[in-house]
PDB file of C-alpha atoms in Angstrom:
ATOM      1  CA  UNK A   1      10.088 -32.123  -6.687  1.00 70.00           C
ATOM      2  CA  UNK A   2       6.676 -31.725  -4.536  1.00 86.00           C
ATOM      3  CA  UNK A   3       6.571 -34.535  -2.711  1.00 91.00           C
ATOM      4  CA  UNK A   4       4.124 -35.473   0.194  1.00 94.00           C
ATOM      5  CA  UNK A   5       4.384 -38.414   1.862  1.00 95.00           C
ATOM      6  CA  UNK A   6       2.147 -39.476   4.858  1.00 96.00           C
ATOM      7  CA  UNK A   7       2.971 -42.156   7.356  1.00 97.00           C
ATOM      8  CA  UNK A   8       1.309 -45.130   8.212  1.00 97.00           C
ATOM      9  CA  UNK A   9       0.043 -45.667   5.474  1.00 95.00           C
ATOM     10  CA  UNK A  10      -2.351 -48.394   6.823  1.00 96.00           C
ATOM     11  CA  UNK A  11      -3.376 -48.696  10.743  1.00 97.00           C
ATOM     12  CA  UNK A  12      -5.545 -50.583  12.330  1.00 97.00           C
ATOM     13  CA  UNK A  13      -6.773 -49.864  16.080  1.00 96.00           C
ATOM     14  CA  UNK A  14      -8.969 -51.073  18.508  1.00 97.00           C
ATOM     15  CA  UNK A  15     -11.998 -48.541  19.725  1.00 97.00           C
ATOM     16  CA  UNK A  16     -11.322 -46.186  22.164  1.00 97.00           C
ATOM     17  CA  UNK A  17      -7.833 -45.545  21.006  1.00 97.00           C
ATOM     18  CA  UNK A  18      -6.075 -42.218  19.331  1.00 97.00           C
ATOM     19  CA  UNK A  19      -4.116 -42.639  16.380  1.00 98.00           C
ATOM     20  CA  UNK A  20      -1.889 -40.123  14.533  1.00 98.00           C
ATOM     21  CA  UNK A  21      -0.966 -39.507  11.237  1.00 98.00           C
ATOM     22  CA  UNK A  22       1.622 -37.157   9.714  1.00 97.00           C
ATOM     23  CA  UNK A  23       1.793 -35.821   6.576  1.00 97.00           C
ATOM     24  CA  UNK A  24       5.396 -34.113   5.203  1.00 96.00           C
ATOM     25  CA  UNK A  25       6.185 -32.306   2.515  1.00 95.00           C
ATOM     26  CA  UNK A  26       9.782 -33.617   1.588  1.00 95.00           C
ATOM     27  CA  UNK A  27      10.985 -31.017  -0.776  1.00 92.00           C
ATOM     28  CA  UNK A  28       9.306 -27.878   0.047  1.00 92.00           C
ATOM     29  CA  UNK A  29       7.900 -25.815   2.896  1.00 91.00           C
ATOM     30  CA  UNK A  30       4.548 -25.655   3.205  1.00 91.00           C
ATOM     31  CA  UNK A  31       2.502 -22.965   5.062  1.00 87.00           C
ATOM     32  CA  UNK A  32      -0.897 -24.571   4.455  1.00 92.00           C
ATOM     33  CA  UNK A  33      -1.702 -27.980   4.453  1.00 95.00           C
ATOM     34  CA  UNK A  34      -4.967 -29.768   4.149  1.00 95.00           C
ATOM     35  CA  UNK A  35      -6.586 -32.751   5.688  1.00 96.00           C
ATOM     36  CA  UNK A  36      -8.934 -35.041   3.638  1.00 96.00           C
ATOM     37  CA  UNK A  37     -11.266 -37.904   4.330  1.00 96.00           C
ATOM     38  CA  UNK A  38     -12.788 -40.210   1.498  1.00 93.00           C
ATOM     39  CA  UNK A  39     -14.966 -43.416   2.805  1.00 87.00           C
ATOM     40  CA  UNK A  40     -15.465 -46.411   0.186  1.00 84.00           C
ATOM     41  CA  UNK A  41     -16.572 -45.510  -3.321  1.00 81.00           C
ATOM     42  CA  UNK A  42     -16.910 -41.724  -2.509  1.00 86.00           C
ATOM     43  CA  UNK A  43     -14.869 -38.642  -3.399  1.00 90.00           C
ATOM     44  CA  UNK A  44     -12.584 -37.027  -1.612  1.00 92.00           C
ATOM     45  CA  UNK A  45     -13.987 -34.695   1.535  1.00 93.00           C
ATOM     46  CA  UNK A  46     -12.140 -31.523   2.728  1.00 93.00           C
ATOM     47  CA  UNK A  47     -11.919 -31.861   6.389  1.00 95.00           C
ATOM     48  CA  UNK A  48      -9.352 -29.110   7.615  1.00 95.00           C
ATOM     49  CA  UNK A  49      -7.113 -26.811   6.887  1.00 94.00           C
ATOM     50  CA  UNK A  50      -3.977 -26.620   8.601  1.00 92.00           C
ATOM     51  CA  UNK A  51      -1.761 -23.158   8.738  1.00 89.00           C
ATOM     52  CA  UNK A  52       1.436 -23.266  10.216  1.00 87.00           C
ATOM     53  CA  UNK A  53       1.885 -21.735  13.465  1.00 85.00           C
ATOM     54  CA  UNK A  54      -1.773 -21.611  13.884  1.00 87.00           C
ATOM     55  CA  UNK A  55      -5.121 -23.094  14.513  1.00 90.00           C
ATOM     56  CA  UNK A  56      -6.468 -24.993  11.759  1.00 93.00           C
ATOM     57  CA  UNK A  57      -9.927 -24.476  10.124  1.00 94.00           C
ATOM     58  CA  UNK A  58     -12.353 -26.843  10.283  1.00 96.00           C
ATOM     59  CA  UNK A  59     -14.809 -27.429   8.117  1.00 94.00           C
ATOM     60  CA  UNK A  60     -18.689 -27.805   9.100  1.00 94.00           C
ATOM     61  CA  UNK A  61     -19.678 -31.013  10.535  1.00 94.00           C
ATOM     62  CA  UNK A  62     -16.086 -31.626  11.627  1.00 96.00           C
ATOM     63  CA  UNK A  63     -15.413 -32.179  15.083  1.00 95.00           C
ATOM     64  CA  UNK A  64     -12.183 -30.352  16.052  1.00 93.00           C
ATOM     65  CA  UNK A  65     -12.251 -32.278  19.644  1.00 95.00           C
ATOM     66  CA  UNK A  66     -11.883 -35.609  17.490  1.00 96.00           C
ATOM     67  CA  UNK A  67      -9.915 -34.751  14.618  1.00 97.00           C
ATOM     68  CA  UNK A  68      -6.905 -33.005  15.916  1.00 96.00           C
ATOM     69  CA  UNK A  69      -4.298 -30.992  13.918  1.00 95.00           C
ATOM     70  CA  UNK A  70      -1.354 -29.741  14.253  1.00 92.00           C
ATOM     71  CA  UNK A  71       1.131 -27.897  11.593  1.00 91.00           C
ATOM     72  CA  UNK A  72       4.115 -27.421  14.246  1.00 84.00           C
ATOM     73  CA  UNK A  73       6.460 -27.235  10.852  1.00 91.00           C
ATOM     74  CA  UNK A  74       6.497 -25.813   7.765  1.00 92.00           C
ATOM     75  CA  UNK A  75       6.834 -29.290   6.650  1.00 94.00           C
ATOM     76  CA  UNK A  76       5.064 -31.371   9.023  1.00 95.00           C
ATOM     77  CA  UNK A  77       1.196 -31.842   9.620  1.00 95.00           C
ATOM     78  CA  UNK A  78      -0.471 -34.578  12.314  1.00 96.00           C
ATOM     79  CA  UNK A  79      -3.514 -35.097  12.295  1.00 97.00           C
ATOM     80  CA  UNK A  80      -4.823 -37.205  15.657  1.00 97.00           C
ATOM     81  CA  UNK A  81      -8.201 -39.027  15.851  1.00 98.00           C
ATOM     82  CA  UNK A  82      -8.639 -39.072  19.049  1.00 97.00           C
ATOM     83  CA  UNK A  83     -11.152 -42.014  20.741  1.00 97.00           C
ATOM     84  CA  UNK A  84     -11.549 -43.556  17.523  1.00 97.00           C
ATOM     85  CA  UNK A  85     -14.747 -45.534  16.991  1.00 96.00           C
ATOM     86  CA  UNK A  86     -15.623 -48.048  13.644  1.00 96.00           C
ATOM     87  CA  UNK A  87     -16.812 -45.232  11.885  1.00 95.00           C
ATOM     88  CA  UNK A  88     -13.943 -43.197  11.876  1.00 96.00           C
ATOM     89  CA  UNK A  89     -13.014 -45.948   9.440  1.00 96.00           C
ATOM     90  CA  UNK A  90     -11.737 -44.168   6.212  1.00 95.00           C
ATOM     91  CA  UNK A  91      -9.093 -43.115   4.001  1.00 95.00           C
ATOM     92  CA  UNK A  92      -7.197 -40.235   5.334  1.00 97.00           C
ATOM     93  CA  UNK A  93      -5.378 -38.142   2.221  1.00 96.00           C
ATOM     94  CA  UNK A  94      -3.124 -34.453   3.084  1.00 96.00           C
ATOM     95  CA  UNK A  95      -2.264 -32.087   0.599  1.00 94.00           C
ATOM     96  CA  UNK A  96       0.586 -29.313   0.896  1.00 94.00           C
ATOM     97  CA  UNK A  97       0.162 -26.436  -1.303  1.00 91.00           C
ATOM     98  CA  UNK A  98       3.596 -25.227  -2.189  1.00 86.00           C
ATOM     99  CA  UNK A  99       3.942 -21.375  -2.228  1.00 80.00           C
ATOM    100  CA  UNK A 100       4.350 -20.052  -6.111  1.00 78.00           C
ATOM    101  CA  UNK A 101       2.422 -18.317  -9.162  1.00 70.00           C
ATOM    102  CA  UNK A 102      -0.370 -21.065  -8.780  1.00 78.00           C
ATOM    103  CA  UNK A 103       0.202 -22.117  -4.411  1.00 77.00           C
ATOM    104  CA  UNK A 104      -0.583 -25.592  -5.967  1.00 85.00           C
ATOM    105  CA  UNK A 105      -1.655 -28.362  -3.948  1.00 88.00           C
ATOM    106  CA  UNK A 106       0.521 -31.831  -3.626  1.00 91.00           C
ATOM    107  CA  UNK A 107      -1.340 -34.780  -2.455  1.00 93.00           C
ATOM    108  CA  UNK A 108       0.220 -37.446  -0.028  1.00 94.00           C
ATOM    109  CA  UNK A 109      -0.508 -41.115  -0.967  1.00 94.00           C
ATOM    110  CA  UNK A 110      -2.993 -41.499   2.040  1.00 95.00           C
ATOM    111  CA  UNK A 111      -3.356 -43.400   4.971  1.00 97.00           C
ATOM    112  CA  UNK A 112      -5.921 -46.759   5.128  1.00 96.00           C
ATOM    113  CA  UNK A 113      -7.380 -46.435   9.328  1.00 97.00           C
ATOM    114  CA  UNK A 114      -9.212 -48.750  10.253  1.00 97.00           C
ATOM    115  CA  UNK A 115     -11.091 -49.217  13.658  1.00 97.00           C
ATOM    116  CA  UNK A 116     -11.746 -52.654  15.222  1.00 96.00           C
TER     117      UNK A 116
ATOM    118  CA  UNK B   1     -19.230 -21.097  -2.961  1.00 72.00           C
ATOM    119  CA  UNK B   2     -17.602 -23.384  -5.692  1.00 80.00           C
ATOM    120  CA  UNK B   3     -18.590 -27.094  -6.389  1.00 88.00           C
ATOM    121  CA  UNK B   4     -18.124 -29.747  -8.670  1.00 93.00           C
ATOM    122  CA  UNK B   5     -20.329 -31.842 -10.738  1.00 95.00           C
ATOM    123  CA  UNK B   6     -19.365 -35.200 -12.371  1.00 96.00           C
ATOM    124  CA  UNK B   7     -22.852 -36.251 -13.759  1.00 96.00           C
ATOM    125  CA  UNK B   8     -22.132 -40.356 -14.658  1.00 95.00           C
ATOM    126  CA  UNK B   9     -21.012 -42.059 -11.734  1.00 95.00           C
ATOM    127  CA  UNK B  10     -19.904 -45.599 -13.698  1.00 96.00           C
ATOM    128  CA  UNK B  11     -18.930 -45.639 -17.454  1.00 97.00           C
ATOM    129  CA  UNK B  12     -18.119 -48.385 -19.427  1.00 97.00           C
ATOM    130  CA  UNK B  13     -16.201 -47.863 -22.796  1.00 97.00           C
ATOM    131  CA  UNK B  14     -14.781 -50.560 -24.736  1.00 97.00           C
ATOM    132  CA  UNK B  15     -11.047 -50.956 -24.697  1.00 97.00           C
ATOM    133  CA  UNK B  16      -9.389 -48.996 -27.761  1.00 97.00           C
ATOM    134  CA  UNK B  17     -12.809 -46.454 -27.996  1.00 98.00           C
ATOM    135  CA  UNK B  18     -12.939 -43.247 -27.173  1.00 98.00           C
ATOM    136  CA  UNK B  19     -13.519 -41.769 -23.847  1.00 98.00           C
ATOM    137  CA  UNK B  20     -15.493 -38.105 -22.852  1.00 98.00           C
ATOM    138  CA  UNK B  21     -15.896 -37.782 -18.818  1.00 98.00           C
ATOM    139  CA  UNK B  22     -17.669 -35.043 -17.873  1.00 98.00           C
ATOM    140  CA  UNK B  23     -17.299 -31.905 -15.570  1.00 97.00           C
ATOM    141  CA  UNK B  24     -19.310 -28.999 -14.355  1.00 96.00           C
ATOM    142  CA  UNK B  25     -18.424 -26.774 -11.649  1.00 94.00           C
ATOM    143  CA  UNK B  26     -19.621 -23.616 -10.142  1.00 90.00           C
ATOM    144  CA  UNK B  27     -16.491 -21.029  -9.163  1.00 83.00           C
ATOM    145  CA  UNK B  28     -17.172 -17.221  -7.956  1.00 75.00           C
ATOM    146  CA  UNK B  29     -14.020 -16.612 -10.532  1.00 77.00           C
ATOM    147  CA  UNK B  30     -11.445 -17.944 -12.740  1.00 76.00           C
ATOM    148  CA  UNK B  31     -11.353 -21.779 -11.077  1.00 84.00           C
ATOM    149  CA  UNK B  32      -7.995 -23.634 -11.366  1.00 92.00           C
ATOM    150  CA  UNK B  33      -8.996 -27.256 -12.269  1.00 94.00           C
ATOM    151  CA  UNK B  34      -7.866 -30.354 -12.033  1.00 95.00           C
ATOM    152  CA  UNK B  35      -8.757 -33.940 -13.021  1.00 97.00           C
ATOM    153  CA  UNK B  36      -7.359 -36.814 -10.715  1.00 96.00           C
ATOM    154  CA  UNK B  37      -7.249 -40.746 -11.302  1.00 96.00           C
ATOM    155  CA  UNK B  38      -7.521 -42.981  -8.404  1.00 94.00           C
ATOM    156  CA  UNK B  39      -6.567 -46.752  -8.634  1.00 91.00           C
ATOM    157  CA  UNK B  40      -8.475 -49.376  -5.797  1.00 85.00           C
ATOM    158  CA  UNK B  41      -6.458 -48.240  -2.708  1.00 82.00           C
ATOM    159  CA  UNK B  42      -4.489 -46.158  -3.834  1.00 86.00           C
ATOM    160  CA  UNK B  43      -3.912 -41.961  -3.840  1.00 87.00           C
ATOM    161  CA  UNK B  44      -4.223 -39.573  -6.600  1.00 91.00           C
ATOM    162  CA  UNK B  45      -2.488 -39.038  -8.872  1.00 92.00           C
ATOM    163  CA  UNK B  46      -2.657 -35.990 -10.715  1.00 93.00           C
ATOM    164  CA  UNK B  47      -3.532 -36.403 -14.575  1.00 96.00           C
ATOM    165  CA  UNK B  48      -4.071 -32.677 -15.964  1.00 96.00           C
ATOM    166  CA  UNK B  49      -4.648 -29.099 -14.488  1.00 94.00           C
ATOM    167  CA  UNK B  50      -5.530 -25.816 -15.793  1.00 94.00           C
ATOM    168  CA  UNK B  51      -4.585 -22.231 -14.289  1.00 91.00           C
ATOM    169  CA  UNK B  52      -4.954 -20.276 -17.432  1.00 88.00           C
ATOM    170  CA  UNK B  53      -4.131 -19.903 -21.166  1.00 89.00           C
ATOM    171  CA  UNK B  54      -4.634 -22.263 -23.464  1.00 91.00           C
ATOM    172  CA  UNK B  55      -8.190 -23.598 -23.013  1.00 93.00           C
ATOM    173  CA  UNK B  56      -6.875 -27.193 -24.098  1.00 97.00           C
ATOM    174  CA  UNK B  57      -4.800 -28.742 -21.506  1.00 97.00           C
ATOM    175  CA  UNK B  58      -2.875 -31.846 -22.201  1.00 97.00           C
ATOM    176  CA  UNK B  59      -2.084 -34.038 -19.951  1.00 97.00           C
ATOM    177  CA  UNK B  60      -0.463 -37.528 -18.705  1.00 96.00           C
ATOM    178  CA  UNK B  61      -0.929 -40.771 -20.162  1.00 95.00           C
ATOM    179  CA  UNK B  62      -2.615 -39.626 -23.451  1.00 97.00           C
ATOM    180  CA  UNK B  63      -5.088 -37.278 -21.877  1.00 98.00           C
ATOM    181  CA  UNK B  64      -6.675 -33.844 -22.321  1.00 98.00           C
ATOM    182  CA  UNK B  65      -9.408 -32.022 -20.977  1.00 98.00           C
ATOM    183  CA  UNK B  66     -10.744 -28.550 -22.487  1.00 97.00           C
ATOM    184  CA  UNK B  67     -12.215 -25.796 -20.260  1.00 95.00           C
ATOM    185  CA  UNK B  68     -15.031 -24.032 -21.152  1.00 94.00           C
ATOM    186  CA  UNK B  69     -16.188 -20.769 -19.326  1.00 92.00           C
ATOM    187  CA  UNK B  70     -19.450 -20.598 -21.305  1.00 92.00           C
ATOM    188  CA  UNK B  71     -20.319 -24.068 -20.349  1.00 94.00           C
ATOM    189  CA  UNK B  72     -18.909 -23.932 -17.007  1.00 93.00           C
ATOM    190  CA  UNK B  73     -17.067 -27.410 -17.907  1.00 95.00           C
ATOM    191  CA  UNK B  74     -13.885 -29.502 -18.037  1.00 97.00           C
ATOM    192  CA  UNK B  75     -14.212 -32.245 -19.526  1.00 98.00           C
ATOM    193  CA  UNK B  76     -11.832 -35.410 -20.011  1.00 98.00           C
ATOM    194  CA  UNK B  77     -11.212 -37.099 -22.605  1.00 98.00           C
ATOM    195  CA  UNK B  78      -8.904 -39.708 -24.112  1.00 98.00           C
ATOM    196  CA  UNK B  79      -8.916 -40.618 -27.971  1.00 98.00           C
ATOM    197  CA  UNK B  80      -8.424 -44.481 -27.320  1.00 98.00           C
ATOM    198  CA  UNK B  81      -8.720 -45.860 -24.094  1.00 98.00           C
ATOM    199  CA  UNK B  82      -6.313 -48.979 -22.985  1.00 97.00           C
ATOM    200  CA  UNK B  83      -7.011 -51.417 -20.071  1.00 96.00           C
ATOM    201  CA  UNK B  84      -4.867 -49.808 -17.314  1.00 95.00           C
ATOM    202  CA  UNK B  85      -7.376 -46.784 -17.636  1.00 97.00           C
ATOM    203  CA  UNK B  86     -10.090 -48.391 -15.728  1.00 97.00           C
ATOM    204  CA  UNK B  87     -10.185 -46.223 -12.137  1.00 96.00           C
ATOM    205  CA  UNK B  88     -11.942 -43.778 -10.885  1.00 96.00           C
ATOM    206  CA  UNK B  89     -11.675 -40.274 -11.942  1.00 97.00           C
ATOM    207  CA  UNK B  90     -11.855 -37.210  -9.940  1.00 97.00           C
ATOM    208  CA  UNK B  91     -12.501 -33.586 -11.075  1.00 97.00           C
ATOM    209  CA  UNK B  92     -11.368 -30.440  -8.561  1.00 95.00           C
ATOM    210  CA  UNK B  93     -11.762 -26.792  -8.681  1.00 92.00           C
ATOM    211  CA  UNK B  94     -10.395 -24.360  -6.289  1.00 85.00           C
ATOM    212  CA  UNK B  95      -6.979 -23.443  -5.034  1.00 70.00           C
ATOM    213  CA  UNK B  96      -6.991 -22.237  -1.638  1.00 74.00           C
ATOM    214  CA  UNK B  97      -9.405 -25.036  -0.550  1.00 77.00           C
ATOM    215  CA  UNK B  98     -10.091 -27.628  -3.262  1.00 86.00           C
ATOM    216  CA  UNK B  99     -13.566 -29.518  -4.260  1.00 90.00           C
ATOM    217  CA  UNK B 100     -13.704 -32.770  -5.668  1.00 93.00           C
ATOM    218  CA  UNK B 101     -16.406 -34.432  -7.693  1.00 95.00           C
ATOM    219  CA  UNK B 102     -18.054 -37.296  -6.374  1.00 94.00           C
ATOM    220  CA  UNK B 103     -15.975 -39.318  -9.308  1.00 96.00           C
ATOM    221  CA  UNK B 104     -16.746 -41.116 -12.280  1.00 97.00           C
ATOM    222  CA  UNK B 105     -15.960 -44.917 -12.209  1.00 96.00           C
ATOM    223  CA  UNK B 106     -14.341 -46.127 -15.493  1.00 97.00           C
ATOM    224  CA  UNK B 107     -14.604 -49.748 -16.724  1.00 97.00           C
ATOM    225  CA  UNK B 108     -13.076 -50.898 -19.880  1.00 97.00           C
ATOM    226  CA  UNK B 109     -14.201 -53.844 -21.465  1.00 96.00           C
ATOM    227  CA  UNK B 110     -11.654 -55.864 -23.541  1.00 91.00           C
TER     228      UNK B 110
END
């Protein structure tokens, strides 16, 4: 059990366009899930966090008007970059923390964007 | 506010050697931590974790990492390292938001 999975898994896109990416916990509900970014050779950066039902939280330096996210579903989180430009370039990677003694976090595989 | 410190970016070990990767981290309480491996391209996957107990957690593929609150560390380590180990590692602390180390890059030499 604990599953994520996030779809594409690789995109590619020419400038100026919005591209979305989901992220689902298969086996489990999820209230909270997070939003990650990692660029080459770098660790893993926490970008958002996404409550169901609600606004997520961004976290400094993140633009909420280009990194839009939505948790419509206790097992469904988008995240949109909207107008994407070459450096949006990254690896995208959700988690779903799974509600329990320890509300542990499941990662998703990640998603390869890159932006032509 | 909690962070994570993975002093040696790049190690090298030789294949069948031991291996020691090092974590610090600063946590307002009792952390949960975690330590990650990454393959080129790929996502994490989860090695080890520790919530509480047992300061010696053992892990997947012939790992185990050993908290220590007077050190403030979590180390990895691995008694004999094989060829598919060479990735890059990633230490976490946290639970309601997590923080990742900047990674440690592990080469094995045959």
């Amino acid at each position: 059990g604990a599953v994520v999975s996030q779809h594409p898994s690789r995109v590619i896109c020419k400038s100026g366009t919005s591209v979305k990416i989901e992220c689902r916990s298969l086996d489990f509900q999820a209230t909270t899930m997070f939003w990650y970014r990692q660029f080459p050779k770098k660790s893993l950066m926490l970008m958002a966090t996404s409550n169901e039902g609600s606004k997520a939280t961004y976290e400094q330096g993140v633009e909420k008007d280009k990194f839009l996210i939505n948790h419509a579903s206790l097992t469904l989180s988008t995240l949109t970059v909207t107008s994407a430009h070459p450096e949006d370039s990254s690896f995208y990677i959700c988690s779903a923390r799974r509600a329990g003694v320890h509300n542990e976090q499941f990662f998703g595989p990640g998603t390869r964007l890159t932006v032509l | 506010a909690q962070s994570v410190t993975q002093p040696d970016i790049h190690i090298t070990v030789s294949e069948g050697a031991s291996l020691e990767l090092r974590c610090n981290y600063s946590y307002g309480a009792t952390p949960y931590l975690f330590w990650y491996v990454q393959s080129p391209g790929q996502g994490l996957q989860l090695l080890l974790k520790y919530f509480s107990g047992d300061t010696l957690v053992q892990g997947i593929k012939g790992f185990e990492a050993e908290f220590k609150r007077s050190q403030s560390s979590f180390n990895l380590r691995k008694p004999s390292v094989h060829w598919s180990d060479a990735a890059e590692y990633f230490c976490a602390v946290g639970n309601n938001d997590m923080r990742f180390g900047a990674g440690t890059r592990l080469t094995v030499k045959p």
